Amino acid sequence: MYWIFILINCSLIFGQPKYPIDTLFKSNKVSTVRKLSLLPIAAWQRISYNSNLLNCQFYPSCSNYGSHAIKNHGLITGAAITSDRIVRCNPFALYYHTKLGKPFHSNDGRLIDYLNPKLTNQKEKSPRIAASLSMILPGSGRVYSNHFWDGLMGFWTFYMSATTTYYSIKKNRPVAGPVFGFLTISVYLGEIYGAWRSAKYYR
């Protein structure tokens, strides 16, 4: 935690002066509660935007995608949508993107993946069944939707966050327990949403 604090402060002092999320902080259309919810993303952008090693493979980036998800849908739903995107931002994203014939960003070649994609394919899998499967076992709905690797990543992410939450609560960590608990809930809801989304938009 100490090193994260140092990184953020160094980025504020020596990094670039403006970040994409700053426009949301200046907007009168975004409530104060939602602006407070965006603070972790703002901190991340101040680290990631100052390092080429942390460039996102998607357009818009996961941090911008997440900030608009929270802005449009609130903290709980927005966090779930953001969790889905982060799970999909894995080494297999290019494979699925190419297989489905999705577009690439003309300037830098990143994978275009908007918050509200256009429905272009005929239904082959049921979004309701996919969501129900991931409700029972996180990741299984993505597997049902022919996204095996995304499903595996989703299950692994949920398992890691749930395990961390369990041990944080068991060791009576007053801050880590609730923080990781919220993270686990977000990942769980994100798996349900992600399974529904993969069946509806991507096959």
PDB file of C-alpha atoms in Angstrom:
ATOM      1  CA  MET A   1       0.000   0.000   0.000  1.00  0.00           C
ATOM      2  CA  TYR A   2       2.876   2.334   0.840  1.00  0.00           C
ATOM      3  CA  TRP A   3       4.439   1.841  -2.606  1.00  0.00           C
ATOM      4  CA  ILE A   4       1.130   2.506  -4.353  1.00  0.00           C
ATOM      5  CA  PHE A   5       0.873   5.799  -2.453  1.00  0.00           C
ATOM      6  CA  ILE A   6       4.392   6.751  -3.595  1.00  0.00           C
ATOM      7  CA  LEU A   7       3.655   5.830  -7.227  1.00  0.00           C
ATOM      8  CA  ILE A   8       0.491   7.924  -7.299  1.00  0.00           C
ATOM      9  CA  ASN A   9       2.216  10.947  -5.783  1.00  0.00           C
ATOM     10  CA  CYS A  10       5.201  10.667  -8.142  1.00  0.00           C
ATOM     11  CA  SER A  11       2.789  10.476 -11.071  1.00  0.00           C
ATOM     12  CA  LEU A  12       1.015  13.601  -9.832  1.00  0.00           C
ATOM     13  CA  ILE A  13       4.296  15.503  -9.565  1.00  0.00           C
ATOM     14  CA  PHE A  14       6.179  14.257 -12.637  1.00  0.00           C
ATOM     15  CA  GLY A  15       3.472  12.755 -14.864  1.00  0.00           C
ATOM     16  CA  GLN A  16       1.366  14.276 -17.604  1.00  0.00           C
ATOM     17  CA  PRO A  17      -0.885  17.157 -16.440  1.00  0.00           C
ATOM     18  CA  LYS A  18      -4.234  15.862 -17.747  1.00  0.00           C
ATOM     19  CA  TYR A  19      -5.986  12.498 -17.814  1.00  0.00           C
ATOM     20  CA  PRO A  20      -9.183  11.389 -19.604  1.00  0.00           C
ATOM     21  CA  ILE A  21     -11.117  10.873 -16.376  1.00  0.00           C
ATOM     22  CA  ASP A  22     -10.530  14.486 -15.330  1.00  0.00           C
ATOM     23  CA  THR A  23     -13.293  15.602 -17.717  1.00  0.00           C
ATOM     24  CA  LEU A  24     -15.816  13.641 -15.629  1.00  0.00           C
ATOM     25  CA  PHE A  25     -14.628  15.328 -12.432  1.00  0.00           C
ATOM     26  CA  LYS A  26     -15.253  18.731 -14.045  1.00  0.00           C
ATOM     27  CA  SER A  27     -18.686  17.785 -15.358  1.00  0.00           C
ATOM     28  CA  ASN A  28     -21.772  19.162 -13.624  1.00  0.00           C
ATOM     29  CA  LYS A  29     -23.759  16.156 -14.890  1.00  0.00           C
ATOM     30  CA  VAL A  30     -21.858  13.675 -12.695  1.00  0.00           C
ATOM     31  CA  SER A  31     -22.984  13.478  -9.064  1.00  0.00           C
ATOM     32  CA  THR A  32     -20.557  13.889  -6.172  1.00  0.00           C
ATOM     33  CA  VAL A  33     -21.123  10.271  -5.078  1.00  0.00           C
ATOM     34  CA  ARG A  34     -20.187   8.983  -8.534  1.00  0.00           C
ATOM     35  CA  LYS A  35     -17.153  11.277  -8.644  1.00  0.00           C
ATOM     36  CA  LEU A  36     -15.970   9.761  -5.356  1.00  0.00           C
ATOM     37  CA  SER A  37     -16.513   6.295  -6.871  1.00  0.00           C
ATOM     38  CA  LEU A  38     -14.216   7.267  -9.757  1.00  0.00           C
ATOM     39  CA  LEU A  39     -11.248   8.137  -7.508  1.00  0.00           C
ATOM     40  CA  PRO A  40      -9.607   4.656  -7.723  1.00  0.00           C
ATOM     41  CA  ILE A  41      -9.767   4.832 -11.536  1.00  0.00           C
ATOM     42  CA  ALA A  42      -8.286   8.334 -11.449  1.00  0.00           C
ATOM     43  CA  ALA A  43      -5.416   7.019  -9.319  1.00  0.00           C
ATOM     44  CA  TRP A  44      -4.865   4.135 -11.753  1.00  0.00           C
ATOM     45  CA  GLN A  45      -4.775   6.468 -14.767  1.00  0.00           C
ATOM     46  CA  ARG A  46      -2.110   8.536 -13.050  1.00  0.00           C
ATOM     47  CA  ILE A  47       0.042   5.421 -12.957  1.00  0.00           C
ATOM     48  CA  SER A  48      -0.901   3.671 -16.218  1.00  0.00           C
ATOM     49  CA  TYR A  49      -0.847   6.738 -18.456  1.00  0.00           C
ATOM     50  CA  ASN A  50       2.762   7.388 -17.470  1.00  0.00           C
ATOM     51  CA  SER A  51       4.049   3.937 -18.409  1.00  0.00           C
ATOM     52  CA  ASN A  52       4.060   2.226 -21.809  1.00  0.00           C
ATOM     53  CA  LEU A  53       4.153  -1.123 -20.005  1.00  0.00           C
ATOM     54  CA  LEU A  54       0.573  -0.575 -18.814  1.00  0.00           C
ATOM     55  CA  ASN A  55      -1.042   0.336 -22.141  1.00  0.00           C
ATOM     56  CA  CYS A  56      -4.482  -1.247 -22.558  1.00  0.00           C
ATOM     57  CA  GLN A  57      -5.165  -3.439 -25.595  1.00  0.00           C
ATOM     58  CA  PHE A  58      -8.747  -2.151 -25.859  1.00  0.00           C
ATOM     59  CA  TYR A  59     -10.229   1.081 -27.176  1.00  0.00           C
ATOM     60  CA  PRO A  60     -11.509   2.744 -25.084  1.00  0.00           C
ATOM     61  CA  SER A  61      -9.093   1.601 -22.392  1.00  0.00           C
ATOM     62  CA  CYS A  62     -10.404  -0.377 -19.424  1.00  0.00           C
ATOM     63  CA  SER A  63     -10.067   2.666 -17.151  1.00  0.00           C
ATOM     64  CA  ASN A  64     -12.057   4.901 -19.524  1.00  0.00           C
ATOM     65  CA  TYR A  65     -14.582   2.118 -20.119  1.00  0.00           C
ATOM     66  CA  GLY A  66     -14.969   1.666 -16.357  1.00  0.00           C
ATOM     67  CA  SER A  67     -15.271   5.378 -15.633  1.00  0.00           C
ATOM     68  CA  HIS A  68     -18.129   5.745 -18.120  1.00  0.00           C
ATOM     69  CA  ALA A  69     -19.785   2.566 -16.821  1.00  0.00           C
ATOM     70  CA  ILE A  70     -19.837   4.040 -13.306  1.00  0.00           C
ATOM     71  CA  LYS A  71     -20.900   7.455 -14.612  1.00  0.00           C
ATOM     72  CA  ASN A  72     -23.832   5.986 -16.576  1.00  0.00           C
ATOM     73  CA  HIS A  73     -24.921   3.145 -14.281  1.00  0.00           C
ATOM     74  CA  GLY A  74     -23.746   3.992 -10.753  1.00  0.00           C
ATOM     75  CA  LEU A  75     -21.193   2.306  -8.500  1.00  0.00           C
ATOM     76  CA  ILE A  76     -22.620  -1.223  -8.129  1.00  0.00           C
ATOM     77  CA  THR A  77     -23.689  -1.870 -11.721  1.00  0.00           C
ATOM     78  CA  GLY A  78     -20.753   0.128 -13.091  1.00  0.00           C
ATOM     79  CA  ALA A  79     -18.273  -1.877 -11.019  1.00  0.00           C
ATOM     80  CA  ALA A  80     -19.781  -5.131 -12.330  1.00  0.00           C
ATOM     81  CA  ILE A  81     -19.542  -3.933 -15.941  1.00  0.00           C
ATOM     82  CA  THR A  82     -15.959  -2.806 -15.332  1.00  0.00           C
ATOM     83  CA  SER A  83     -15.091  -6.185 -13.807  1.00  0.00           C
ATOM     84  CA  ASP A  84     -16.394  -7.927 -16.934  1.00  0.00           C
ATOM     85  CA  ARG A  85     -14.170  -5.769 -19.159  1.00  0.00           C
ATOM     86  CA  ILE A  86     -11.076  -6.360 -16.993  1.00  0.00           C
ATOM     87  CA  VAL A  87     -11.668 -10.125 -17.133  1.00  0.00           C
ATOM     88  CA  ARG A  88     -11.939  -9.923 -20.936  1.00  0.00           C
ATOM     89  CA  CYS A  89      -8.722  -7.874 -21.142  1.00  0.00           C
ATOM     90  CA  ASN A  90      -6.607 -11.019 -21.108  1.00  0.00           C
ATOM     91  CA  PRO A  91      -4.060 -12.604 -23.501  1.00  0.00           C
ATOM     92  CA  PHE A  92      -6.878 -14.299 -25.461  1.00  0.00           C
ATOM     93  CA  ALA A  93      -8.748 -11.061 -26.302  1.00  0.00           C
ATOM     94  CA  LEU A  94      -7.081 -10.682 -29.706  1.00  0.00           C
ATOM     95  CA  TYR A  95      -8.054 -14.263 -30.642  1.00  0.00           C
ATOM     96  CA  TYR A  96     -11.742 -13.701 -29.842  1.00  0.00           C
ATOM     97  CA  HIS A  97     -11.752 -10.240 -31.403  1.00  0.00           C
ATOM     98  CA  THR A  98     -10.275 -11.507 -34.674  1.00  0.00           C
ATOM     99  CA  LYS A  99     -12.470 -14.624 -34.731  1.00  0.00           C
ATOM    100  CA  LEU A 100     -15.600 -12.500 -34.430  1.00  0.00           C
ATOM    101  CA  GLY A 101     -14.451  -9.992 -37.071  1.00  0.00           C
ATOM    102  CA  LYS A 102     -14.641  -7.029 -34.701  1.00  0.00           C
ATOM    103  CA  PRO A 103     -13.056  -3.684 -35.740  1.00  0.00           C
ATOM    104  CA  PHE A 104      -9.659  -2.307 -34.774  1.00  0.00           C
ATOM    105  CA  HIS A 105      -8.895   1.313 -33.938  1.00  0.00           C
ATOM    106  CA  SER A 106      -7.344   2.983 -36.991  1.00  0.00           C
ATOM    107  CA  ASN A 107      -4.791   5.111 -35.114  1.00  0.00           C
ATOM    108  CA  ASP A 108      -3.108   2.541 -32.924  1.00  0.00           C
ATOM    109  CA  GLY A 109      -4.621  -0.852 -33.800  1.00  0.00           C
ATOM    110  CA  ARG A 110      -6.274  -1.442 -30.425  1.00  0.00           C
ATOM    111  CA  LEU A 111      -9.353  -3.675 -30.165  1.00  0.00           C
ATOM    112  CA  ILE A 112     -12.512  -1.582 -30.384  1.00  0.00           C
ATOM    113  CA  ASP A 113     -14.905  -2.561 -27.602  1.00  0.00           C
ATOM    114  CA  TYR A 114     -17.539   0.018 -26.674  1.00  0.00           C
ATOM    115  CA  LEU A 115     -19.677   0.071 -23.566  1.00  0.00           C
ATOM    116  CA  ASN A 116     -22.835  -0.468 -25.655  1.00  0.00           C
ATOM    117  CA  PRO A 117     -21.889  -2.644 -28.659  1.00  0.00           C
ATOM    118  CA  LYS A 118     -24.123  -3.076 -31.668  1.00  0.00           C
ATOM    119  CA  LEU A 119     -26.010  -6.361 -31.928  1.00  0.00           C
ATOM    120  CA  THR A 120     -24.811  -7.807 -35.220  1.00  0.00           C
ATOM    121  CA  ASN A 121     -25.091 -11.592 -34.889  1.00  0.00           C
ATOM    122  CA  GLN A 122     -28.044 -13.956 -34.847  1.00  0.00           C
ATOM    123  CA  LYS A 123     -28.709 -15.559 -31.480  1.00  0.00           C
ATOM    124  CA  GLU A 124     -27.132 -18.981 -31.068  1.00  0.00           C
ATOM    125  CA  LYS A 125     -26.875 -19.079 -27.290  1.00  0.00           C
ATOM    126  CA  SER A 126     -29.393 -17.898 -24.716  1.00  0.00           C
ATOM    127  CA  PRO A 127     -28.194 -14.873 -22.672  1.00  0.00           C
ATOM    128  CA  ARG A 128     -30.501 -15.933 -19.819  1.00  0.00           C
ATOM    129  CA  ILE A 129     -29.047 -19.430 -19.659  1.00  0.00           C
ATOM    130  CA  ALA A 130     -25.516 -17.996 -19.813  1.00  0.00           C
ATOM    131  CA  ALA A 131     -26.228 -15.583 -16.952  1.00  0.00           C
ATOM    132  CA  SER A 132     -27.903 -18.334 -14.896  1.00  0.00           C
ATOM    133  CA  LEU A 133     -24.915 -20.643 -15.327  1.00  0.00           C
ATOM    134  CA  SER A 134     -22.486 -17.973 -14.139  1.00  0.00           C
ATOM    135  CA  MET A 135     -24.801 -17.270 -11.208  1.00  0.00           C
ATOM    136  CA  ILE A 136     -24.278 -20.878 -10.126  1.00  0.00           C
ATOM    137  CA  LEU A 137     -20.605 -21.137 -11.064  1.00  0.00           C
ATOM    138  CA  PRO A 138     -18.789 -17.934 -12.097  1.00  0.00           C
ATOM    139  CA  GLY A 139     -17.214 -18.324 -15.526  1.00  0.00           C
ATOM    140  CA  SER A 140     -19.414 -21.203 -16.687  1.00  0.00           C
ATOM    141  CA  GLY A 141     -21.770 -18.899 -18.598  1.00  0.00           C
ATOM    142  CA  ARG A 142     -18.863 -17.621 -20.690  1.00  0.00           C
ATOM    143  CA  VAL A 143     -17.837 -21.214 -21.422  1.00  0.00           C
ATOM    144  CA  TYR A 144     -21.425 -21.940 -22.513  1.00  0.00           C
ATOM    145  CA  SER A 145     -21.148 -18.920 -24.856  1.00  0.00           C
ATOM    146  CA  ASN A 146     -18.042 -20.450 -26.486  1.00  0.00           C
ATOM    147  CA  HIS A 147     -15.616 -18.187 -24.615  1.00  0.00           C
ATOM    148  CA  PHE A 148     -13.748 -20.882 -22.713  1.00  0.00           C
ATOM    149  CA  TRP A 149     -10.649 -18.821 -21.897  1.00  0.00           C
ATOM    150  CA  ASP A 150     -12.671 -15.811 -20.741  1.00  0.00           C
ATOM    151  CA  GLY A 151     -14.663 -18.189 -18.553  1.00  0.00           C
ATOM    152  CA  LEU A 152     -11.500 -19.634 -17.076  1.00  0.00           C
ATOM    153  CA  MET A 153     -10.134 -16.139 -16.386  1.00  0.00           C
ATOM    154  CA  GLY A 154     -13.458 -15.123 -14.841  1.00  0.00           C
ATOM    155  CA  PHE A 155     -13.536 -18.132 -12.520  1.00  0.00           C
ATOM    156  CA  TRP A 156      -9.898 -17.589 -11.519  1.00  0.00           C
ATOM    157  CA  THR A 157     -10.539 -13.879 -10.800  1.00  0.00           C
ATOM    158  CA  PHE A 158     -13.576 -14.695  -8.671  1.00  0.00           C
ATOM    159  CA  TYR A 159     -11.732 -17.455  -6.812  1.00  0.00           C
ATOM    160  CA  MET A 160      -8.757 -15.198  -6.027  1.00  0.00           C
ATOM    161  CA  SER A 161     -10.903 -12.275  -4.853  1.00  0.00           C
ATOM    162  CA  ALA A 162     -13.186 -14.535  -2.769  1.00  0.00           C
ATOM    163  CA  THR A 163     -10.222 -16.276  -1.154  1.00  0.00           C
ATOM    164  CA  THR A 164      -8.587 -12.949  -0.337  1.00  0.00           C
ATOM    165  CA  THR A 165     -11.857 -11.705   1.173  1.00  0.00           C
ATOM    166  CA  TYR A 166     -12.214 -14.848   3.281  1.00  0.00           C
ATOM    167  CA  TYR A 167      -8.724 -14.575   4.764  1.00  0.00           C
ATOM    168  CA  SER A 168      -9.030 -10.817   5.280  1.00  0.00           C
ATOM    169  CA  ILE A 169     -12.223 -11.311   7.298  1.00  0.00           C
ATOM    170  CA  LYS A 170     -10.769 -14.324   9.131  1.00  0.00           C
ATOM    171  CA  LYS A 171      -7.758 -12.240  10.213  1.00  0.00           C
ATOM    172  CA  ASN A 172     -10.019  -9.343  11.256  1.00  0.00           C
ATOM    173  CA  ARG A 173      -8.652  -6.821   8.759  1.00  0.00           C
ATOM    174  CA  PRO A 174     -11.048  -3.855   9.190  1.00  0.00           C
ATOM    175  CA  VAL A 175     -10.199  -2.216   5.850  1.00  0.00           C
ATOM    176  CA  ALA A 176      -9.094  -5.115   3.634  1.00  0.00           C
ATOM    177  CA  GLY A 177     -12.148  -7.251   4.493  1.00  0.00           C
ATOM    178  CA  PRO A 178     -14.813  -4.798   3.250  1.00  0.00           C
ATOM    179  CA  VAL A 179     -12.686  -3.639   0.291  1.00  0.00           C
ATOM    180  CA  PHE A 180     -12.051  -7.159  -0.984  1.00  0.00           C
ATOM    181  CA  GLY A 181     -15.635  -8.096  -0.121  1.00  0.00           C
ATOM    182  CA  PHE A 182     -16.908  -5.340  -2.430  1.00  0.00           C
ATOM    183  CA  LEU A 183     -14.401  -6.463  -5.065  1.00  0.00           C
ATOM    184  CA  THR A 184     -15.658 -10.058  -4.845  1.00  0.00           C
ATOM    185  CA  ILE A 185     -19.290  -8.977  -5.188  1.00  0.00           C
ATOM    186  CA  SER A 186     -18.327  -6.836  -8.202  1.00  0.00           C
ATOM    187  CA  VAL A 187     -16.510  -9.754  -9.832  1.00  0.00           C
ATOM    188  CA  TYR A 188     -19.443 -12.100  -9.155  1.00  0.00           C
ATOM    189  CA  LEU A 189     -21.971  -9.689 -10.656  1.00  0.00           C
ATOM    190  CA  GLY A 190     -19.528  -8.986 -13.482  1.00  0.00           C
ATOM    191  CA  GLU A 191     -19.420 -12.685 -14.317  1.00  0.00           C
ATOM    192  CA  ILE A 192     -23.204 -12.816 -14.537  1.00  0.00           C
ATOM    193  CA  TYR A 193     -23.279  -9.698 -16.719  1.00  0.00           C
ATOM    194  CA  GLY A 194     -20.296 -10.878 -18.782  1.00  0.00           C
ATOM    195  CA  ALA A 195     -21.922 -14.239 -19.490  1.00  0.00           C
ATOM    196  CA  TRP A 196     -25.140 -12.519 -20.570  1.00  0.00           C
ATOM    197  CA  ARG A 197     -23.179 -10.073 -22.725  1.00  0.00           C
ATOM    198  CA  SER A 198     -21.040 -12.740 -24.387  1.00  0.00           C
ATOM    199  CA  ALA A 199     -24.112 -14.772 -25.333  1.00  0.00           C
ATOM    200  CA  LYS A 200     -25.991 -11.726 -26.613  1.00  0.00           C
ATOM    201  CA  TYR A 201     -23.234  -9.942 -28.557  1.00  0.00           C
ATOM    202  CA  TYR A 202     -20.330 -12.348 -29.067  1.00  0.00           C
ATOM    203  CA  ARG A 203     -20.349 -15.991 -30.152  1.00  0.00           C
TER     204      ARG A 203
END
